[in-house]
Coordinates of C-alpha atoms and ligand atoms in Angstrom, one line a residue:
M1 CA -48.7 29.3 -60.1
K2 CA -45.0 29.8 -61.1
L3 CA -43.2 26.4 -61.9
N4 CA -40.8 26.9 -58.8
S5 CA -43.7 27.2 -56.3
I6 CA -45.3 24.2 -57.9
I7 CA -42.0 22.3 -57.4
D8 CA -42.0 23.4 -53.9
K9 CA -45.4 22.0 -53.5
I10 CA -44.3 18.7 -54.8
T11 CA -41.6 18.3 -52.6
K12 CA -43.1 19.4 -49.6
R13 CA -43.4 17.1 -46.6
E14 CA -45.8 16.6 -43.6
W15 CA -43.6 17.9 -40.8
T16 CA -45.4 16.5 -37.6
D17 CA -44.1 17.8 -34.2
T18 CA -42.2 14.4 -33.7
L19 CA -40.3 14.9 -37.0
I20 CA -39.4 18.5 -36.2
S21 CA -38.1 17.3 -32.8
K22 CA -36.0 14.5 -34.5
Y23 CA -34.4 16.7 -37.1
I24 CA -34.3 20.3 -35.5
G25 CA -34.6 19.7 -32.0
S26 CA -36.1 22.3 -29.6
Y27 CA -36.6 25.6 -30.8
K28 CA -38.1 29.2 -29.6
Q29 CA -38.7 31.1 -33.0
S30 CA -37.8 30.9 -36.8
W31 CA -37.0 33.4 -39.4
F32 CA -35.8 33.9 -43.1
L33 CA -33.3 36.7 -42.7
Y34 CA -30.7 38.6 -44.5
A35 CA -28.1 41.2 -43.7
K36 CA -29.2 44.9 -44.5
D37 CA -25.6 45.8 -45.0
S38 CA -25.4 45.2 -49.1
D39 CA -21.6 44.8 -48.8
I40 CA -21.9 41.8 -46.2
R41 CA -24.5 40.5 -48.2
G42 CA -22.7 40.7 -51.5
N43 CA -19.6 39.0 -50.0
A44 CA -21.6 36.2 -48.3
G45 CA -22.2 32.5 -49.5
S46 CA -25.6 33.0 -48.1
G47 CA -27.7 35.9 -46.4
G48 CA -24.7 37.3 -44.4
V49 CA -26.8 36.9 -41.3
V50 CA -23.7 35.6 -39.2
T51 CA -21.3 38.1 -40.0
S52 CA -23.9 40.9 -39.4
L53 CA -24.6 39.5 -35.8
L54 CA -21.0 39.0 -35.2
K55 CA -20.4 42.7 -36.4
F56 CA -23.3 44.0 -34.3
L57 CA -22.2 42.1 -30.9
L58 CA -18.8 43.2 -31.5
D59 CA -19.6 46.9 -32.2
T60 CA -22.1 47.0 -29.3
H61 CA -19.4 45.3 -27.0
Q62 CA -21.5 42.8 -26.2
I63 CA -18.6 40.3 -27.1
D64 CA -14.8 41.0 -27.1
G65 CA -14.2 38.5 -29.8
A66 CA -15.8 36.3 -32.2
L67 CA -14.4 32.7 -33.3
V68 CA -14.5 32.1 -37.0
L69 CA -12.9 29.8 -39.4
G70 CA -11.1 31.3 -42.4
N71 CA -9.1 29.5 -45.3
W72 CA -5.9 30.3 -46.6
V73 CA -3.6 29.2 -49.6
L74 CA -0.3 27.4 -49.0
G75 CA 1.5 25.8 -51.9
N76 CA -1.9 25.7 -54.1
Q77 CA -3.4 23.8 -51.1
I78 CA -6.2 25.0 -49.0
K79 CA -5.6 25.5 -45.2
P80 CA -8.4 26.3 -42.9
E81 CA -7.5 28.3 -39.9
Y82 CA -9.6 29.4 -36.8
K83 CA -9.3 32.8 -35.6
I84 CA -10.9 35.0 -32.9
I85 CA -11.7 38.3 -34.3
T86 CA -11.8 41.4 -32.2
D87 CA -12.0 44.1 -34.9
S88 CA -15.3 43.7 -36.6
K89 CA -13.7 45.2 -40.0
E90 CA -11.9 42.1 -40.2
L91 CA -15.1 39.8 -40.4
I92 CA -15.6 40.3 -44.1
L93 CA -12.4 38.2 -44.8
F94 CA -13.7 35.3 -43.0
Q95 CA -17.3 35.3 -44.5
G96 CA -18.6 32.0 -46.4
S97 CA -18.8 28.3 -45.7
K98 CA -15.7 26.1 -45.6
Y99 CA -16.5 22.7 -46.8
I100 CA -13.3 21.1 -45.5
T101 CA -12.2 19.2 -42.4
T102 CA -11.0 20.9 -39.4
N103 CA -9.6 19.9 -35.9
F104 CA -11.8 22.0 -33.6
T105 CA -10.7 20.4 -30.3
H106 CA -7.1 20.8 -31.4
D107 CA -6.8 24.1 -33.3
A108 CA -10.0 26.1 -31.5
V109 CA -10.3 25.0 -28.0
P110 CA -6.8 26.1 -26.7
M111 CA -7.6 29.3 -28.6
I112 CA -10.9 29.8 -26.9
K113 CA -9.4 28.9 -23.3
A114 CA -6.7 31.4 -23.8
F115 CA -8.8 34.3 -24.7
Q116 CA -9.6 36.8 -22.4
G117 CA -12.9 38.2 -22.6
N118 CA -16.5 37.2 -23.8
L119 CA -16.7 35.2 -27.1
A120 CA -19.1 34.3 -29.5
L121 CA -18.6 31.3 -31.5
V122 CA -19.3 30.2 -35.0
L123 CA -19.4 26.4 -34.9
L124 CA -20.5 23.4 -36.8
P125 CA -23.1 21.4 -35.2
C126 CA -20.4 18.7 -33.9
D127 CA -18.2 21.7 -32.5
T128 CA -21.1 22.5 -30.2
W129 CA -21.2 19.0 -28.5
V130 CA -17.2 19.5 -27.9
I131 CA -17.4 22.9 -26.6
N132 CA -20.6 22.4 -24.6
R133 CA -19.0 19.2 -23.0
L134 CA -15.9 21.2 -21.7
R135 CA -18.2 23.8 -20.6
K136 CA -20.0 21.5 -18.3
N137 CA -16.9 20.9 -16.2
D138 CA -15.1 24.3 -16.7
P139 CA -17.0 27.2 -15.1
S140 CA -14.7 29.9 -16.6
L141 CA -15.0 28.6 -19.9
D142 CA -18.8 28.4 -19.5
K143 CA -18.9 32.0 -18.5
K144 CA -16.5 33.2 -21.4
V145 CA -18.6 31.6 -24.0
I146 CA -21.8 33.7 -24.1
F147 CA -23.1 33.1 -27.5
T148 CA -22.9 30.0 -30.1
I149 CA -24.1 30.0 -33.5
A150 CA -24.2 26.6 -35.4
L151 CA -24.4 26.5 -39.0
F152 CA -26.6 23.8 -40.8
C153 CA -24.3 21.3 -41.9
G154 CA -25.0 18.2 -44.7
H155 CA -21.2 17.0 -44.0
I156 CA -17.9 18.3 -44.7
S157 CA -15.3 16.7 -47.0
D158 CA -11.6 15.7 -46.5
P159 CA -9.1 18.4 -48.2
E160 CA -8.7 16.0 -51.1
L161 CA -11.7 17.1 -52.5
S162 CA -10.8 20.8 -52.9
Q163 CA -7.6 19.3 -54.5
V164 CA -9.4 17.6 -57.0
V165 CA -11.0 20.4 -58.1
I166 CA -8.3 23.0 -57.8
K167 CA -6.6 20.7 -60.1
K168 CA -9.0 20.8 -62.7
I169 CA -9.2 24.7 -62.6
K170 CA -5.7 26.0 -61.9
P171 CA -3.9 26.8 -65.2
L172 CA -0.4 25.2 -65.5
G173 CA 2.3 27.4 -63.9
K174 CA 0.1 29.7 -62.3
S175 CA 0.1 29.8 -58.3
L176 CA -3.3 29.9 -56.4
T177 CA -3.1 32.7 -53.9
N178 CA -6.7 32.9 -52.5
F179 CA -9.7 30.7 -53.0
R180 CA -13.6 31.1 -51.7
Y181 CA -15.9 28.1 -51.7
R182 CA -19.1 30.0 -52.4
V183 CA -20.1 33.6 -53.0
G184 CA -23.2 35.1 -54.6
H185 CA -26.7 34.2 -55.3
W186 CA -28.4 30.7 -55.1
R187 CA -26.1 28.0 -55.2
G188 CA -23.4 30.7 -55.9
K189 CA -19.7 30.4 -57.5
M190 CA -16.3 29.2 -56.5
Q191 CA -13.7 32.0 -56.7
F192 CA -9.9 30.9 -57.6
Y193 CA -7.4 33.8 -57.4
F194 CA -4.0 33.5 -58.8
E195 CA -0.5 35.1 -58.6
D196 CA -0.9 37.3 -61.5
N197 CA -3.9 38.8 -59.8
S198 CA -6.4 36.8 -62.4
L199 CA -9.6 35.4 -61.2
I200 CA -11.3 32.3 -62.3
E201 CA -15.0 31.9 -61.2
K202 CA -16.8 28.5 -61.7
P203 CA -20.4 27.7 -60.7
F204 CA -20.2 25.8 -57.0
N205 CA -21.5 22.7 -58.4
I206 CA -17.9 21.9 -59.8
F207 CA -17.2 21.1 -56.0
S208 CA -20.9 20.4 -54.9
D209 CA -21.5 17.6 -57.5
Y210 CA -18.8 15.6 -55.9
Q211 CA -19.6 16.5 -52.3
N212 CA -23.3 15.8 -52.6
L213 CA -22.5 12.3 -53.8
Y214 CA -20.3 11.7 -50.7
F215 CA -16.9 11.5 -52.4
F216 CA -14.2 12.4 -50.0
C217 CA -16.8 12.8 -47.1
A218 CA -15.2 13.2 -43.6
R219 CA -15.3 9.7 -41.9
K220 CA -17.1 11.4 -38.5
C221 CA -20.1 12.8 -40.7
L222 CA -21.4 9.3 -41.4
R223 CA -22.4 8.8 -37.8
C224 CA -23.9 12.2 -37.3
S225 CA -27.3 12.9 -37.1
D226 CA -27.2 16.7 -36.2
H227 CA -28.1 18.8 -39.2
T228 CA -28.9 22.0 -37.5
G229 CA -27.0 22.2 -34.1
Y230 CA -29.5 21.0 -31.6
E231 CA -27.3 22.6 -28.8
C232 CA -26.5 26.1 -30.0
D233 CA -28.2 29.2 -29.1
L234 CA -28.7 30.2 -32.7
S235 CA -28.9 28.0 -35.9
V236 CA -28.3 29.5 -39.2
G237 CA -28.4 28.0 -42.9
D238 CA -29.5 28.1 -46.4
V239 CA -33.0 28.3 -47.6
W240 CA -33.3 25.9 -50.6
L241 CA -36.9 26.7 -51.7
M242 CA -37.2 27.0 -55.4
S243 CA -39.8 29.7 -55.0
M244 CA -37.0 31.9 -53.3
K245 CA -34.6 31.2 -56.3
D246 CA -35.4 34.3 -58.1
N247 CA -35.6 36.4 -55.0
E248 CA -33.0 39.1 -55.7
I249 CA -31.9 38.9 -51.7
K250 CA -30.7 35.5 -50.7
H251 CA -32.2 34.9 -47.3
N252 CA -30.7 32.6 -44.3
A253 CA -33.0 30.1 -42.4
V254 CA -32.6 31.2 -38.7
I255 CA -33.7 29.4 -35.7
S256 CA -33.5 30.4 -32.0
R257 CA -33.0 28.0 -29.4
T258 CA -32.7 30.2 -26.6
D259 CA -34.4 33.4 -25.3
A260 CA -31.1 35.3 -25.4
A261 CA -30.9 34.2 -29.2
T262 CA -34.4 35.5 -29.8
D263 CA -33.7 38.8 -28.0
L264 CA -30.5 39.1 -30.3
I265 CA -32.5 38.8 -33.3
I266 CA -35.4 41.1 -32.3
Q267 CA -32.4 43.6 -31.4
A268 CA -30.9 43.2 -34.8
M269 CA -33.8 43.8 -36.7
Q270 CA -34.8 46.8 -34.7
Q271 CA -31.7 48.3 -35.4
Q272 CA -32.0 47.6 -38.9
I273 CA -28.9 45.3 -39.0
L274 CA -31.0 42.5 -40.2
G275 CA -34.2 42.4 -42.8
G276 CA -36.4 39.5 -43.1
Y277 CA -39.5 38.1 -41.5
P278 CA -40.7 35.3 -39.1
V279 CA -41.5 32.0 -40.7
G280 CA -43.1 28.7 -39.2
I281 CA -40.4 26.0 -38.3
E282 CA -42.2 23.7 -40.6
L283 CA -41.0 26.2 -43.6
I284 CA -37.5 26.0 -42.5
A285 CA -37.5 22.3 -42.5
D286 CA -39.0 22.7 -46.2
A287 CA -35.8 24.8 -47.0
Q288 CA -33.9 21.7 -45.9
S289 CA -36.3 18.9 -46.9
R290 CA -34.1 16.6 -48.8
S291 CA -31.1 16.9 -46.2
L292 CA -32.7 16.6 -43.0
P293 CA -34.0 13.1 -43.3
L294 CA -31.1 12.0 -45.1
H295 CA -28.6 13.3 -42.4
Y296 CA -30.6 12.1 -39.6
N297 CA -31.2 8.5 -40.6
V298 CA -27.6 7.1 -39.1
S299 CA -29.6 3.7 -38.8
A300 CA -29.5 3.4 -42.7
R301 CA -25.9 4.1 -42.9
S302 CA -25.1 1.8 -40.0
K303 CA -27.1 -1.1 -41.7
A304 CA -25.6 -0.6 -45.2
G305 CA -22.1 -0.1 -43.3
K306 CA -22.4 -3.6 -42.2
L307 CA -22.3 -4.9 -46.3
L308 CA -19.3 -2.9 -46.7
G309 CA -17.3 -3.4 -43.7
I310 CA -17.7 0.2 -42.5
K311 CA -18.5 0.1 -38.5
I312 CA -21.0 2.9 -37.8
A313 CA -23.0 2.9 -34.5
D314 CA -26.6 3.5 -34.8
T315 CA -27.5 6.3 -32.4
V316 CA -30.9 7.1 -33.6
H317 CA -32.8 3.9 -34.1
E318 CA -34.7 5.2 -37.2
R319 CA -36.8 3.1 -39.6
V320 CA -35.0 2.2 -42.7
R321 CA -36.9 1.8 -45.8
L322 CA -35.6 0.0 -48.8
V323 CA -35.0 3.3 -50.4
D324 CA -33.0 4.8 -47.5
F325 CA -30.9 1.6 -47.4
L326 CA -30.2 1.9 -51.2
I327 CA -29.0 5.8 -50.6
A328 CA -27.0 4.8 -47.5
F329 CA -25.3 2.3 -49.7
I330 CA -24.4 4.6 -52.4
I331 CA -23.3 7.1 -50.0
L332 CA -21.0 4.7 -48.0
F333 CA -19.8 3.0 -51.3
N334 CA -18.5 6.5 -52.5
F335 CA -17.3 7.3 -49.4
R336 CA -15.2 4.1 -49.4
L337 CA -14.1 4.6 -53.0
S338 CA -12.7 7.9 -52.3
T339 CA -10.4 6.5 -49.4
T340 CA -8.2 4.5 -51.9
V341 CA -5.5 6.0 -54.1
K342 CA -7.1 4.1 -57.1
G343 CA -10.5 5.1 -56.2
R344 CA -9.7 8.9 -55.9
A345 CA -8.1 8.7 -59.3
F346 CA -10.8 6.9 -60.9
I347 CA -13.4 9.6 -59.4
S348 CA -11.2 12.6 -60.5
R349 CA -11.1 11.3 -64.2
L350 CA -14.9 10.7 -64.2
P351 CA -16.4 12.9 -66.9
R352 CA -18.6 15.7 -65.4
K353 CA -21.6 14.3 -67.3
I354 CA -21.3 10.9 -65.5
I355 CA -21.2 12.8 -62.1
K356 CA -24.2 14.8 -63.0
L357 CA -26.4 11.8 -64.0
Y358 CA -25.2 9.8 -60.8
L359 CA -26.1 12.8 -58.8
Y360 CA -29.7 13.3 -60.1
F361 CA -30.1 9.5 -59.7
L362 CA -29.1 9.8 -56.1
K363 CA -31.1 13.1 -55.6
A364 CA -34.3 11.4 -57.3
L365 CA -34.0 8.6 -54.7
E366 CA -33.5 11.2 -51.7
I367 CA -37.0 12.8 -52.5
L368 CA -38.6 9.3 -52.4
Ligands
SF4_1 S1 -22.2 16.3 -40.5 FE1 -22.0 16.3 -38.3 S2 -20.1 15.6 -37.8 FE2 -20.0 16.3 -39.9 S3 -19.3 18.2 -39.9 FE3 -21.5 18.3 -39.9 S4 -22.0 18.6 -37.7 FE4 -19.8 17.8 -37.9

């Protein structure tokens, strides 16, 4: 047996129906899928499934527009921006995850309301709560939103984290003109484009090491238990199984929660838009095994928050083991540190080796 498969076996958990229902919610079917179009796949942060589905929906006139999030660079800073795409050729410009805070209610909702025609929305799980609440009280909005895709979400970060990383990478005197958080195989690379058309690529972990330690974590994420988007039609995320690491094609984990979503996936596979195969929901949980319990356990963050003066309402009433408490304490301590000017300066000066060691320690706790 290969080493990567052995690691998967060691980290495998027993996923009971109760755990699946808590961490993933209700579902119809699940798959590991990828975009058949190699251009879409090559430009993706993951398997390219979301872009392929939006293209398929637009090209077959099942929708008139698709809400997506892009990021632009203004004055060397990253600016996230929602857009409703009506021409599928533009989708490629908006590919990839954006690990930065946005204001969905303020920026996206008015755009959705003003749009004339049927829409598919690409959302974070918390955005699905917002739009679904509005849909309940607004029949015309409800009719307009015909499909929702939620991206698996660990948490997002305040813009300061992107700035810390840009500051470390950007050569003096050169302006940043474009930026990609993650593109390519496995964990992927960050891309930084400059005014002289030069490109610097760095492993994504120059960003994700800080992110996984919850430095600069968005405040709202501390009280969030929804990792996969309980309330959407289709959930899509990464497959973090070591046995998939050497697979030439990066796959997405995909969960349908409505019959319409299942039908769409079947259509897309029949039309050779998507490749891949069905998998059990337990394998999807294995592919996110570290994040699911950690994200769900708001109770641990609520308890640890009391020690640090951070008020977090406990919405899940989960069992809190000593190790859960310790993890939550580290997360909240790091969050708190990055909210102060001195703390931010301290974090950005920490040597990469210390950051790495600190992260290995936290990850070791997370698999206990
Ligand atoms: S962790 Fe939850 S609250 Fe934070 S961005 Fe993701 S879905 Fe939203």
